[in-house]
């Protein structure tokens, strides 16, 4: 017997797997990649945590489909920010059901807890998720942490899983989960505050602002995660790195929408819209050099794409900040 577990790498999903592997069932921890689960690539950490709980590990990349089918047209709307949680969870389960045969799995496990998330983990929302995943009849989605509070699923009814060894956790209190983590001897797991960037106000605002001017694509996800964001007078997007980590991330972005701004002195790596007007390119160069170790009394040869533009920095960063979209 094998199960698939949706795997975020958080404590709940780790416990959910542990409760199933303890019953002698093999589990493949499947991390479904939407692109919005954080600012860092934690694939290696996820694989390590999956092994900690006795599971195989697999990543499924759904970024393209998620943007096209879910992000901008969710059936059940958004949460407090740009988070289509019910539709997102339903789609993840649908993807998982689609690979069950490939992985030789009989059912699906998830770390969801009744009442823990205000939008997607209410009892009625879990039913909506099941409907989106075409699971109302099959009943193959098992939530081990709250199983005793929910109707029995096929794995329980068929005796594949002993329902009495599952839990009855509800609400946002993590006391039981933390107690189990201690019992299992785990010292490394995601903090309860970790989560999806779409639930964060500043990232959601970046998306809303972005789609006023451009079509949102997979490559744009990482762009919105890094740097200071500016919208220039002729509507060009400018992103200026804040630190070494930002600079490295921006350098890794592969997109035909942007060209780099390179400075002749130590300073940030920046990207500007490829179709930026001449005046926006000059302004972008001026802003970028302002955040470098530059002097307003000097002029500098800044490389914008393949063009050298000679500019002097603003006298103060406050002048450059007049073009901020946001300060994050």
PDB file of C-alpha atoms in Angstrom:
ATOM      1  CA  UNK A   1       0.000   0.000   0.000  1.00  0.00           C
ATOM      2  CA  UNK A   2       1.302   3.464  -0.955  1.00  0.00           C
ATOM      3  CA  UNK A   3      -0.107   6.943  -0.396  1.00  0.00           C
ATOM      4  CA  UNK A   4       0.734  10.342  -1.836  1.00  0.00           C
ATOM      5  CA  UNK A   5       1.096  13.187   0.637  1.00  0.00           C
ATOM      6  CA  UNK A   6       0.909  16.827  -0.328  1.00  0.00           C
ATOM      7  CA  UNK A   7       4.057  18.160   1.306  1.00  0.00           C
ATOM      8  CA  UNK A   8       4.846  21.738   2.274  1.00  0.00           C
ATOM      9  CA  UNK A   9       7.689  20.743   4.565  1.00  0.00           C
ATOM     10  CA  UNK A  10       5.857  22.256   7.521  1.00  0.00           C
ATOM     11  CA  UNK A  11       5.164  20.523  10.791  1.00  0.00           C
ATOM     12  CA  UNK A  12       1.577  19.538   9.978  1.00  0.00           C
ATOM     13  CA  UNK A  13       2.515  17.796   6.735  1.00  0.00           C
ATOM     14  CA  UNK A  14       5.403  16.018   8.471  1.00  0.00           C
ATOM     15  CA  UNK A  15       3.113  14.700  11.217  1.00  0.00           C
ATOM     16  CA  UNK A  16       0.479  13.640   8.677  1.00  0.00           C
ATOM     17  CA  UNK A  17       3.044  11.467   6.899  1.00  0.00           C
ATOM     18  CA  UNK A  18       4.407  10.070  10.165  1.00  0.00           C
ATOM     19  CA  UNK A  19       0.918   8.955  11.236  1.00  0.00           C
ATOM     20  CA  UNK A  20       0.591   6.996   7.988  1.00  0.00           C
ATOM     21  CA  UNK A  21       4.095   5.491   7.760  1.00  0.00           C
ATOM     22  CA  UNK A  22       3.669   4.293  11.350  1.00  0.00           C
ATOM     23  CA  UNK A  23       0.859   2.103  10.022  1.00  0.00           C
ATOM     24  CA  UNK A  24       3.203   0.373   7.582  1.00  0.00           C
ATOM     25  CA  UNK A  25       2.120   2.334   4.507  1.00  0.00           C
ATOM     26  CA  UNK A  26       4.715   3.700   2.105  1.00  0.00           C
ATOM     27  CA  UNK A  27       4.363   7.409   1.354  1.00  0.00           C
ATOM     28  CA  UNK A  28       5.642   9.639  -1.432  1.00  0.00           C
ATOM     29  CA  UNK A  29       5.839  13.243  -0.249  1.00  0.00           C
ATOM     30  CA  UNK A  30       4.831  15.380  -3.224  1.00  0.00           C
ATOM     31  CA  UNK A  31       5.754  19.055  -3.156  1.00  0.00           C
ATOM     32  CA  UNK A  32       3.625  20.901  -5.686  1.00  0.00           C
ATOM     33  CA  UNK A  33       5.485  23.978  -6.868  1.00  0.00           C
ATOM     34  CA  UNK A  34       3.320  27.028  -7.551  1.00  0.00           C
ATOM     35  CA  UNK A  35       6.255  29.446  -7.310  1.00  0.00           C
ATOM     36  CA  UNK A  36       4.742  31.383  -4.402  1.00  0.00           C
ATOM     37  CA  UNK A  37       5.854  29.328  -1.410  1.00  0.00           C
ATOM     38  CA  UNK A  38       8.694  31.644  -0.401  1.00  0.00           C
ATOM     39  CA  UNK A  39      11.690  33.617  -1.571  1.00  0.00           C
ATOM     40  CA  UNK A  40      14.257  30.803  -1.325  1.00  0.00           C
ATOM     41  CA  UNK A  41      14.634  27.447  -3.069  1.00  0.00           C
ATOM     42  CA  UNK A  42      14.229  24.953  -0.244  1.00  0.00           C
ATOM     43  CA  UNK A  43      13.984  21.766  -2.318  1.00  0.00           C
ATOM     44  CA  UNK A  44      16.953  20.182  -0.529  1.00  0.00           C
ATOM     45  CA  UNK A  45      15.432  20.986   2.864  1.00  0.00           C
ATOM     46  CA  UNK A  46      12.078  19.518   1.818  1.00  0.00           C
ATOM     47  CA  UNK A  47      13.708  16.304   0.648  1.00  0.00           C
ATOM     48  CA  UNK A  48      15.610  16.036   3.943  1.00  0.00           C
ATOM     49  CA  UNK A  49      12.405  16.488   5.953  1.00  0.00           C
ATOM     50  CA  UNK A  50      10.556  13.946   3.828  1.00  0.00           C
ATOM     51  CA  UNK A  51      13.276  11.412   4.616  1.00  0.00           C
ATOM     52  CA  UNK A  52      13.006  12.330   8.321  1.00  0.00           C
ATOM     53  CA  UNK A  53       9.414  11.057   8.312  1.00  0.00           C
ATOM     54  CA  UNK A  54      10.161   7.991   6.203  1.00  0.00           C
ATOM     55  CA  UNK A  55       8.852   9.171   2.829  1.00  0.00           C
ATOM     56  CA  UNK A  56      10.111   9.291  -0.738  1.00  0.00           C
ATOM     57  CA  UNK A  57      10.144  12.763  -2.300  1.00  0.00           C
ATOM     58  CA  UNK A  58       8.927  14.235  -5.583  1.00  0.00           C
ATOM     59  CA  UNK A  59       8.446  17.767  -6.934  1.00  0.00           C
ATOM     60  CA  UNK A  60       5.712  18.615  -9.437  1.00  0.00           C
ATOM     61  CA  UNK A  61       5.992  22.032 -11.107  1.00  0.00           C
ATOM     62  CA  UNK A  62       2.554  23.543 -11.856  1.00  0.00           C
ATOM     63  CA  UNK A  63       3.587  27.205 -12.108  1.00  0.00           C
ATOM     64  CA  UNK A  64       2.407  27.712 -15.679  1.00  0.00           C
ATOM     65  CA  UNK A  65      -0.973  26.039 -15.148  1.00  0.00           C
ATOM     66  CA  UNK A  66      -1.437  27.731 -11.788  1.00  0.00           C
ATOM     67  CA  UNK A  67      -1.066  31.180 -13.341  1.00  0.00           C
ATOM     68  CA  UNK A  68      -3.289  30.373 -16.303  1.00  0.00           C
ATOM     69  CA  UNK A  69      -6.039  28.399 -14.541  1.00  0.00           C
ATOM     70  CA  UNK A  70      -6.148  29.501 -10.908  1.00  0.00           C
ATOM     71  CA  UNK A  71      -4.379  32.723  -9.931  1.00  0.00           C
ATOM     72  CA  UNK A  72      -6.532  35.260 -11.769  1.00  0.00           C
ATOM     73  CA  UNK A  73      -9.890  33.467 -11.961  1.00  0.00           C
ATOM     74  CA  UNK A  74     -10.537  31.436  -8.799  1.00  0.00           C
ATOM     75  CA  UNK A  75     -14.045  30.020  -8.492  1.00  0.00           C
ATOM     76  CA  UNK A  76     -14.111  30.650  -4.739  1.00  0.00           C
ATOM     77  CA  UNK A  77     -12.346  34.011  -4.819  1.00  0.00           C
ATOM     78  CA  UNK A  78      -9.469  35.286  -2.717  1.00  0.00           C
ATOM     79  CA  UNK A  79      -8.637  35.469   0.939  1.00  0.00           C
ATOM     80  CA  UNK A  80      -7.491  38.671   2.599  1.00  0.00           C
ATOM     81  CA  UNK A  81      -4.910  39.329  -0.130  1.00  0.00           C
ATOM     82  CA  UNK A  82      -4.217  37.655  -3.514  1.00  0.00           C
ATOM     83  CA  UNK A  83      -4.567  34.134  -2.142  1.00  0.00           C
ATOM     84  CA  UNK A  84      -7.045  31.824  -3.949  1.00  0.00           C
ATOM     85  CA  UNK A  85      -6.621  29.213  -1.220  1.00  0.00           C
ATOM     86  CA  UNK A  86      -9.655  26.995  -1.835  1.00  0.00           C
ATOM     87  CA  UNK A  87      -9.061  26.789  -5.590  1.00  0.00           C
ATOM     88  CA  UNK A  88      -5.332  26.310  -5.031  1.00  0.00           C
ATOM     89  CA  UNK A  89      -5.806  23.378  -2.666  1.00  0.00           C
ATOM     90  CA  UNK A  90      -8.434  21.820  -4.900  1.00  0.00           C
ATOM     91  CA  UNK A  91      -6.118  22.041  -7.895  1.00  0.00           C
ATOM     92  CA  UNK A  92      -3.220  20.544  -5.945  1.00  0.00           C
ATOM     93  CA  UNK A  93      -5.347  17.541  -5.032  1.00  0.00           C
ATOM     94  CA  UNK A  94      -6.461  17.207  -8.639  1.00  0.00           C
ATOM     95  CA  UNK A  95      -2.815  17.142  -9.733  1.00  0.00           C
ATOM     96  CA  UNK A  96      -2.040  14.564  -7.025  1.00  0.00           C
ATOM     97  CA  UNK A  97      -4.928  12.349  -8.151  1.00  0.00           C
ATOM     98  CA  UNK A  98      -3.550  12.575 -11.666  1.00  0.00           C
ATOM     99  CA  UNK A  99      -0.219  11.028 -10.649  1.00  0.00           C
ATOM    100  CA  UNK A 100      -1.575   8.357  -8.308  1.00  0.00           C
ATOM    101  CA  UNK A 101      -1.378   5.651 -10.987  1.00  0.00           C
ATOM    102  CA  UNK A 102       2.143   6.715 -11.974  1.00  0.00           C
ATOM    103  CA  UNK A 103       3.333   6.398  -8.363  1.00  0.00           C
ATOM    104  CA  UNK A 104       1.285   3.309  -7.549  1.00  0.00           C
ATOM    105  CA  UNK A 105      -0.645   5.116  -4.822  1.00  0.00           C
ATOM    106  CA  UNK A 106      -4.099   4.262  -3.460  1.00  0.00           C
ATOM    107  CA  UNK A 107      -4.997   7.474  -1.621  1.00  0.00           C
ATOM    108  CA  UNK A 108      -3.864  11.006  -0.765  1.00  0.00           C
ATOM    109  CA  UNK A 109      -2.741  12.419   2.591  1.00  0.00           C
ATOM    110  CA  UNK A 110      -2.617  16.061   3.634  1.00  0.00           C
ATOM    111  CA  UNK A 111      -1.611  17.928   6.779  1.00  0.00           C
ATOM    112  CA  UNK A 112      -4.680  20.174   6.762  1.00  0.00           C
ATOM    113  CA  UNK A 113      -6.293  20.846  10.138  1.00  0.00           C
ATOM    114  CA  UNK A 114      -9.955  21.753  10.499  1.00  0.00           C
ATOM    115  CA  UNK A 115     -10.335  25.410  11.460  1.00  0.00           C
ATOM    116  CA  UNK A 116      -6.628  26.253  11.250  1.00  0.00           C
ATOM    117  CA  UNK A 117      -6.803  28.503   8.174  1.00  0.00           C
ATOM    118  CA  UNK A 118      -9.700  30.972   8.037  1.00  0.00           C
ATOM    119  CA  UNK A 119     -10.335  30.532   4.311  1.00  0.00           C
ATOM    120  CA  UNK A 120      -9.313  27.086   3.141  1.00  0.00           C
ATOM    121  CA  UNK A 121      -9.582  24.855   6.216  1.00  0.00           C
ATOM    122  CA  UNK A 122     -13.087  25.501   7.460  1.00  0.00           C
ATOM    123  CA  UNK A 123     -15.222  22.363   7.386  1.00  0.00           C
ATOM    124  CA  UNK A 124     -17.313  23.700   4.487  1.00  0.00           C
ATOM    125  CA  UNK A 125     -14.172  24.791   2.617  1.00  0.00           C
ATOM    126  CA  UNK A 126     -12.736  21.260   2.858  1.00  0.00           C
ATOM    127  CA  UNK A 127     -15.871  20.009   1.091  1.00  0.00           C
ATOM    128  CA  UNK A 128     -15.397  22.635  -1.619  1.00  0.00           C
ATOM    129  CA  UNK A 129     -11.794  21.523  -2.025  1.00  0.00           C
ATOM    130  CA  UNK A 130     -12.916  17.907  -2.407  1.00  0.00           C
ATOM    131  CA  UNK A 131     -15.439  18.935  -5.056  1.00  0.00           C
ATOM    132  CA  UNK A 132     -12.783  20.830  -7.033  1.00  0.00           C
ATOM    133  CA  UNK A 133     -10.556  17.756  -6.851  1.00  0.00           C
ATOM    134  CA  UNK A 134     -13.365  15.476  -8.094  1.00  0.00           C
ATOM    135  CA  UNK A 135     -13.144  13.533  -4.831  1.00  0.00           C
ATOM    136  CA  UNK A 136     -16.691  13.771  -3.458  1.00  0.00           C
ATOM    137  CA  UNK A 137     -17.473  10.205  -4.519  1.00  0.00           C
ATOM    138  CA  UNK A 138     -14.020   8.597  -4.293  1.00  0.00           C
ATOM    139  CA  UNK A 139     -13.246   9.980  -0.819  1.00  0.00           C
ATOM    140  CA  UNK A 140      -9.545   9.314  -1.251  1.00  0.00           C
ATOM    141  CA  UNK A 141      -8.310  12.458   0.547  1.00  0.00           C
ATOM    142  CA  UNK A 142      -7.348  11.657   4.139  1.00  0.00           C
ATOM    143  CA  UNK A 143      -6.536  14.347   6.701  1.00  0.00           C
ATOM    144  CA  UNK A 144      -4.861  12.375   9.529  1.00  0.00           C
ATOM    145  CA  UNK A 145      -4.563  15.304  11.974  1.00  0.00           C
ATOM    146  CA  UNK A 146      -8.330  15.945  11.981  1.00  0.00           C
ATOM    147  CA  UNK A 147      -9.646  12.608  10.708  1.00  0.00           C
ATOM    148  CA  UNK A 148     -11.754  11.833  13.799  1.00  0.00           C
ATOM    149  CA  UNK A 149     -13.640  15.106  13.340  1.00  0.00           C
ATOM    150  CA  UNK A 150     -14.510  14.340   9.720  1.00  0.00           C
ATOM    151  CA  UNK A 151     -16.528  11.715   7.881  1.00  0.00           C
ATOM    152  CA  UNK A 152     -14.582   8.483   7.353  1.00  0.00           C
ATOM    153  CA  UNK A 153     -12.750   8.303   4.041  1.00  0.00           C
ATOM    154  CA  UNK A 154     -12.253   5.310   1.769  1.00  0.00           C
ATOM    155  CA  UNK A 155      -8.832   4.426   3.289  1.00  0.00           C
ATOM    156  CA  UNK A 156     -10.509   4.220   6.700  1.00  0.00           C
ATOM    157  CA  UNK A 157     -13.676   2.448   5.547  1.00  0.00           C
ATOM    158  CA  UNK A 158     -11.663  -0.130   3.602  1.00  0.00           C
ATOM    159  CA  UNK A 159      -9.354  -0.772   6.543  1.00  0.00           C
ATOM    160  CA  UNK A 160      -6.202   0.413   4.779  1.00  0.00           C
ATOM    161  CA  UNK A 161      -5.724   2.865   7.664  1.00  0.00           C
ATOM    162  CA  UNK A 162      -6.709   2.405  11.304  1.00  0.00           C
ATOM    163  CA  UNK A 163      -8.917   5.419  12.088  1.00  0.00           C
ATOM    164  CA  UNK A 164      -8.340   4.965  15.813  1.00  0.00           C
ATOM    165  CA  UNK A 165      -4.649   5.825  15.334  1.00  0.00           C
ATOM    166  CA  UNK A 166      -5.477   9.154  13.696  1.00  0.00           C
ATOM    167  CA  UNK A 167      -6.098  12.474  15.473  1.00  0.00           C
ATOM    168  CA  UNK A 168      -8.863  14.969  16.265  1.00  0.00           C
ATOM    169  CA  UNK A 169      -6.995  18.293  16.140  1.00  0.00           C
ATOM    170  CA  UNK A 170      -8.876  21.483  15.278  1.00  0.00           C
ATOM    171  CA  UNK A 171      -8.223  25.206  15.400  1.00  0.00           C
ATOM    172  CA  UNK A 172      -5.052  27.264  15.313  1.00  0.00           C
ATOM    173  CA  UNK A 173      -3.448  26.098  18.547  1.00  0.00           C
ATOM    174  CA  UNK A 174      -0.266  24.136  17.758  1.00  0.00           C
ATOM    175  CA  UNK A 175       0.216  22.634  21.217  1.00  0.00           C
ATOM    176  CA  UNK A 176      -0.546  19.057  20.104  1.00  0.00           C
ATOM    177  CA  UNK A 177       1.667  19.294  17.003  1.00  0.00           C
ATOM    178  CA  UNK A 178       4.575  20.716  18.984  1.00  0.00           C
ATOM    179  CA  UNK A 179       4.162  17.971  21.572  1.00  0.00           C
ATOM    180  CA  UNK A 180       4.284  15.316  18.839  1.00  0.00           C
ATOM    181  CA  UNK A 181       7.367  16.927  17.288  1.00  0.00           C
ATOM    182  CA  UNK A 182       9.106  16.646  20.659  1.00  0.00           C
ATOM    183  CA  UNK A 183       7.931  13.042  21.008  1.00  0.00           C
ATOM    184  CA  UNK A 184       9.328  12.191  17.563  1.00  0.00           C
ATOM    185  CA  UNK A 185      12.612  13.913  18.398  1.00  0.00           C
ATOM    186  CA  UNK A 186      12.334  16.554  15.684  1.00  0.00           C
ATOM    187  CA  UNK A 187      14.224  19.773  16.192  1.00  0.00           C
ATOM    188  CA  UNK A 188      14.031  21.076  12.620  1.00  0.00           C
ATOM    189  CA  UNK A 189      10.753  21.995  10.995  1.00  0.00           C
ATOM    190  CA  UNK A 190       9.164  25.020   9.425  1.00  0.00           C
ATOM    191  CA  UNK A 191       7.842  27.605  11.859  1.00  0.00           C
ATOM    192  CA  UNK A 192       4.031  27.956  12.036  1.00  0.00           C
ATOM    193  CA  UNK A 193       4.310  31.470  10.549  1.00  0.00           C
ATOM    194  CA  UNK A 194       5.795  30.211   7.265  1.00  0.00           C
ATOM    195  CA  UNK A 195       3.547  30.169   4.228  1.00  0.00           C
ATOM    196  CA  UNK A 196       2.450  31.401   0.843  1.00  0.00           C
ATOM    197  CA  UNK A 197       3.562  34.806  -0.482  1.00  0.00           C
ATOM    198  CA  UNK A 198       0.076  35.357  -1.910  1.00  0.00           C
ATOM    199  CA  UNK A 199      -1.205  35.784   1.652  1.00  0.00           C
ATOM    200  CA  UNK A 200       1.166  38.733   2.182  1.00  0.00           C
ATOM    201  CA  UNK A 201      -0.121  42.244   1.481  1.00  0.00           C
ATOM    202  CA  UNK A 202       3.038  43.731  -0.039  1.00  0.00           C
ATOM    203  CA  UNK A 203       3.589  40.835  -2.464  1.00  0.00           C
ATOM    204  CA  UNK A 204      -0.087  40.859  -3.464  1.00  0.00           C
ATOM    205  CA  UNK A 205       0.163  44.590  -4.130  1.00  0.00           C
ATOM    206  CA  UNK A 206       3.169  43.987  -6.360  1.00  0.00           C
ATOM    207  CA  UNK A 207       1.111  41.554  -8.449  1.00  0.00           C
ATOM    208  CA  UNK A 208      -1.847  43.945  -8.700  1.00  0.00           C
ATOM    209  CA  UNK A 209       0.426  46.771  -9.785  1.00  0.00           C
ATOM    210  CA  UNK A 210       2.303  44.565 -12.249  1.00  0.00           C
ATOM    211  CA  UNK A 211      -0.759  43.311 -14.129  1.00  0.00           C
ATOM    212  CA  UNK A 212      -1.922  46.881 -14.780  1.00  0.00           C
ATOM    213  CA  UNK A 213       0.969  47.180 -17.219  1.00  0.00           C
ATOM    214  CA  UNK A 214       1.973  43.696 -18.323  1.00  0.00           C
ATOM    215  CA  UNK A 215       0.900  40.082 -18.744  1.00  0.00           C
ATOM    216  CA  UNK A 216       1.985  37.985 -15.777  1.00  0.00           C
ATOM    217  CA  UNK A 217       4.194  34.996 -16.645  1.00  0.00           C
ATOM    218  CA  UNK A 218       6.210  32.384 -14.753  1.00  0.00           C
ATOM    219  CA  UNK A 219       9.438  34.372 -15.078  1.00  0.00           C
ATOM    220  CA  UNK A 220       7.796  37.334 -13.361  1.00  0.00           C
ATOM    221  CA  UNK A 221       7.249  35.446 -10.096  1.00  0.00           C
ATOM    222  CA  UNK A 222      10.891  35.625  -9.052  1.00  0.00           C
ATOM    223  CA  UNK A 223      11.171  39.221 -10.251  1.00  0.00           C
ATOM    224  CA  UNK A 224       8.483  40.282  -7.780  1.00  0.00           C
ATOM    225  CA  UNK A 225      10.258  38.523  -4.917  1.00  0.00           C
ATOM    226  CA  UNK A 226      13.396  40.652  -5.016  1.00  0.00           C
ATOM    227  CA  UNK A 227      14.623  44.220  -5.001  1.00  0.00           C
ATOM    228  CA  UNK A 228      13.187  47.713  -4.790  1.00  0.00           C
ATOM    229  CA  UNK A 229      10.421  48.200  -7.344  1.00  0.00           C
ATOM    230  CA  UNK A 230       9.932  51.399  -9.311  1.00  0.00           C
ATOM    231  CA  UNK A 231       7.406  52.438 -11.967  1.00  0.00           C
ATOM    232  CA  UNK A 232       8.931  55.094 -14.215  1.00  0.00           C
ATOM    233  CA  UNK A 233       7.076  57.965 -15.980  1.00  0.00           C
ATOM    234  CA  UNK A 234       6.678  56.107 -19.303  1.00  0.00           C
ATOM    235  CA  UNK A 235       5.437  53.004 -17.441  1.00  0.00           C
ATOM    236  CA  UNK A 236       8.696  51.028 -17.495  1.00  0.00           C
ATOM    237  CA  UNK A 237       9.408  48.648 -14.622  1.00  0.00           C
ATOM    238  CA  UNK A 238      12.702  49.118 -12.777  1.00  0.00           C
ATOM    239  CA  UNK A 239      13.944  46.697 -10.126  1.00  0.00           C
ATOM    240  CA  UNK A 240      17.062  47.617  -8.123  1.00  0.00           C
ATOM    241  CA  UNK A 241      18.791  45.104  -5.884  1.00  0.00           C
ATOM    242  CA  UNK A 242      18.927  45.900  -2.171  1.00  0.00           C
ATOM    243  CA  UNK A 243      21.834  43.659  -1.178  1.00  0.00           C
ATOM    244  CA  UNK A 244      24.077  40.858  -2.394  1.00  0.00           C
ATOM    245  CA  UNK A 245      21.331  38.239  -2.106  1.00  0.00           C
ATOM    246  CA  UNK A 246      18.963  40.388  -4.184  1.00  0.00           C
ATOM    247  CA  UNK A 247      21.660  41.041  -6.777  1.00  0.00           C
ATOM    248  CA  UNK A 248      22.331  37.321  -7.169  1.00  0.00           C
ATOM    249  CA  UNK A 249      18.634  36.502  -7.537  1.00  0.00           C
ATOM    250  CA  UNK A 250      18.069  39.230 -10.122  1.00  0.00           C
ATOM    251  CA  UNK A 251      21.080  38.012 -12.110  1.00  0.00           C
ATOM    252  CA  UNK A 252      19.535  34.537 -12.258  1.00  0.00           C
ATOM    253  CA  UNK A 253      16.255  35.735 -13.780  1.00  0.00           C
ATOM    254  CA  UNK A 254      15.893  34.683 -17.403  1.00  0.00           C
ATOM    255  CA  UNK A 255      13.303  36.855 -19.120  1.00  0.00           C
ATOM    256  CA  UNK A 256      13.128  38.517 -22.507  1.00  0.00           C
ATOM    257  CA  UNK A 257      11.116  41.360 -20.943  1.00  0.00           C
ATOM    258  CA  UNK A 258      14.072  42.991 -19.181  1.00  0.00           C
ATOM    259  CA  UNK A 259      17.605  44.147 -19.774  1.00  0.00           C
ATOM    260  CA  UNK A 260      20.278  44.617 -17.092  1.00  0.00           C
ATOM    261  CA  UNK A 261      21.683  47.863 -15.764  1.00  0.00           C
ATOM    262  CA  UNK A 262      25.361  47.448 -14.918  1.00  0.00           C
ATOM    263  CA  UNK A 263      27.346  50.022 -12.976  1.00  0.00           C
ATOM    264  CA  UNK A 264      31.032  50.931 -13.320  1.00  0.00           C
ATOM    265  CA  UNK A 265      31.405  51.004  -9.520  1.00  0.00           C
ATOM    266  CA  UNK A 266      30.242  48.884  -6.597  1.00  0.00           C
ATOM    267  CA  UNK A 267      26.474  48.970  -6.377  1.00  0.00           C
ATOM    268  CA  UNK A 268      23.231  47.144  -7.066  1.00  0.00           C
ATOM    269  CA  UNK A 269      22.374  44.936 -10.008  1.00  0.00           C
ATOM    270  CA  UNK A 270      19.210  46.209 -11.683  1.00  0.00           C
ATOM    271  CA  UNK A 271      16.711  45.231 -14.361  1.00  0.00           C
ATOM    272  CA  UNK A 272      14.610  47.562 -16.499  1.00  0.00           C
ATOM    273  CA  UNK A 273      11.895  46.877 -19.072  1.00  0.00           C
ATOM    274  CA  UNK A 274      13.430  45.974 -22.426  1.00  0.00           C
ATOM    275  CA  UNK A 275      11.043  48.329 -24.215  1.00  0.00           C
ATOM    276  CA  UNK A 276      11.766  51.256 -21.878  1.00  0.00           C
ATOM    277  CA  UNK A 277      11.801  54.679 -23.528  1.00  0.00           C
ATOM    278  CA  UNK A 278      15.054  56.634 -23.798  1.00  0.00           C
ATOM    279  CA  UNK A 279      14.036  58.926 -20.944  1.00  0.00           C
ATOM    280  CA  UNK A 280      13.069  55.966 -18.739  1.00  0.00           C
ATOM    281  CA  UNK A 281      16.420  54.301 -19.466  1.00  0.00           C
ATOM    282  CA  UNK A 282      18.255  57.454 -18.477  1.00  0.00           C
ATOM    283  CA  UNK A 283      16.181  57.770 -15.313  1.00  0.00           C
ATOM    284  CA  UNK A 284      16.672  54.065 -14.522  1.00  0.00           C
ATOM    285  CA  UNK A 285      20.443  54.491 -14.831  1.00  0.00           C
ATOM    286  CA  UNK A 286      20.297  57.576 -12.602  1.00  0.00           C
ATOM    287  CA  UNK A 287      18.305  55.766  -9.920  1.00  0.00           C
ATOM    288  CA  UNK A 288      20.578  52.708 -10.015  1.00  0.00           C
ATOM    289  CA  UNK A 289      23.769  54.748  -9.648  1.00  0.00           C
ATOM    290  CA  UNK A 290      22.165  56.673  -6.763  1.00  0.00           C
ATOM    291  CA  UNK A 291      22.070  53.417  -4.765  1.00  0.00           C
ATOM    292  CA  UNK A 292      25.757  52.745  -5.503  1.00  0.00           C
ATOM    293  CA  UNK A 293      28.823  54.149  -3.775  1.00  0.00           C
ATOM    294  CA  UNK A 294      28.611  57.234  -5.958  1.00  0.00           C
ATOM    295  CA  UNK A 295      28.990  60.997  -5.638  1.00  0.00           C
ATOM    296  CA  UNK A 296      26.457  63.557  -6.984  1.00  0.00           C
ATOM    297  CA  UNK A 297      29.413  65.661  -8.145  1.00  0.00           C
ATOM    298  CA  UNK A 298      30.554  62.955 -10.567  1.00  0.00           C
ATOM    299  CA  UNK A 299      29.071  61.438 -13.718  1.00  0.00           C
ATOM    300  CA  UNK A 300      29.263  57.725 -14.535  1.00  0.00           C
ATOM    301  CA  UNK A 301      29.065  55.535 -17.623  1.00  0.00           C
ATOM    302  CA  UNK A 302      26.193  53.156 -16.849  1.00  0.00           C
ATOM    303  CA  UNK A 303      25.542  50.224 -19.184  1.00  0.00           C
ATOM    304  CA  UNK A 304      21.812  49.810 -19.866  1.00  0.00           C
ATOM    305  CA  UNK A 305      21.513  46.717 -22.009  1.00  0.00           C
ATOM    306  CA  UNK A 306      24.089  47.412 -24.741  1.00  0.00           C
ATOM    307  CA  UNK A 307      23.884  51.206 -24.435  1.00  0.00           C
ATOM    308  CA  UNK A 308      26.231  53.354 -22.374  1.00  0.00           C
ATOM    309  CA  UNK A 309      24.402  56.211 -20.647  1.00  0.00           C
ATOM    310  CA  UNK A 310      26.343  58.912 -18.788  1.00  0.00           C
ATOM    311  CA  UNK A 311      24.476  60.056 -15.674  1.00  0.00           C
ATOM    312  CA  UNK A 312      25.031  61.604 -12.283  1.00  0.00           C
ATOM    313  CA  UNK A 313      23.243  60.282  -9.197  1.00  0.00           C
ATOM    314  CA  UNK A 314      20.499  62.138  -7.413  1.00  0.00           C
ATOM    315  CA  UNK A 315      21.735  64.310  -4.571  1.00  0.00           C
ATOM    316  CA  UNK A 316      19.809  62.136  -2.113  1.00  0.00           C
ATOM    317  CA  UNK A 317      18.122  58.732  -2.209  1.00  0.00           C
ATOM    318  CA  UNK A 318      14.881  60.476  -1.264  1.00  0.00           C
ATOM    319  CA  UNK A 319      14.736  61.968  -4.767  1.00  0.00           C
ATOM    320  CA  UNK A 320      15.067  58.494  -6.301  1.00  0.00           C
ATOM    321  CA  UNK A 321      12.410  57.178  -3.948  1.00  0.00           C
ATOM    322  CA  UNK A 322       9.856  59.468  -5.555  1.00  0.00           C
ATOM    323  CA  UNK A 323       9.546  56.748  -8.237  1.00  0.00           C
ATOM    324  CA  UNK A 324       9.063  53.878  -5.795  1.00  0.00           C
ATOM    325  CA  UNK A 325       6.118  51.580  -6.378  1.00  0.00           C
ATOM    326  CA  UNK A 326       6.787  50.180  -2.899  1.00  0.00           C
ATOM    327  CA  UNK A 327       9.621  50.166  -0.381  1.00  0.00           C
ATOM    328  CA  UNK A 328       9.862  46.459   0.350  1.00  0.00           C
TER     329      UNK A 328
END
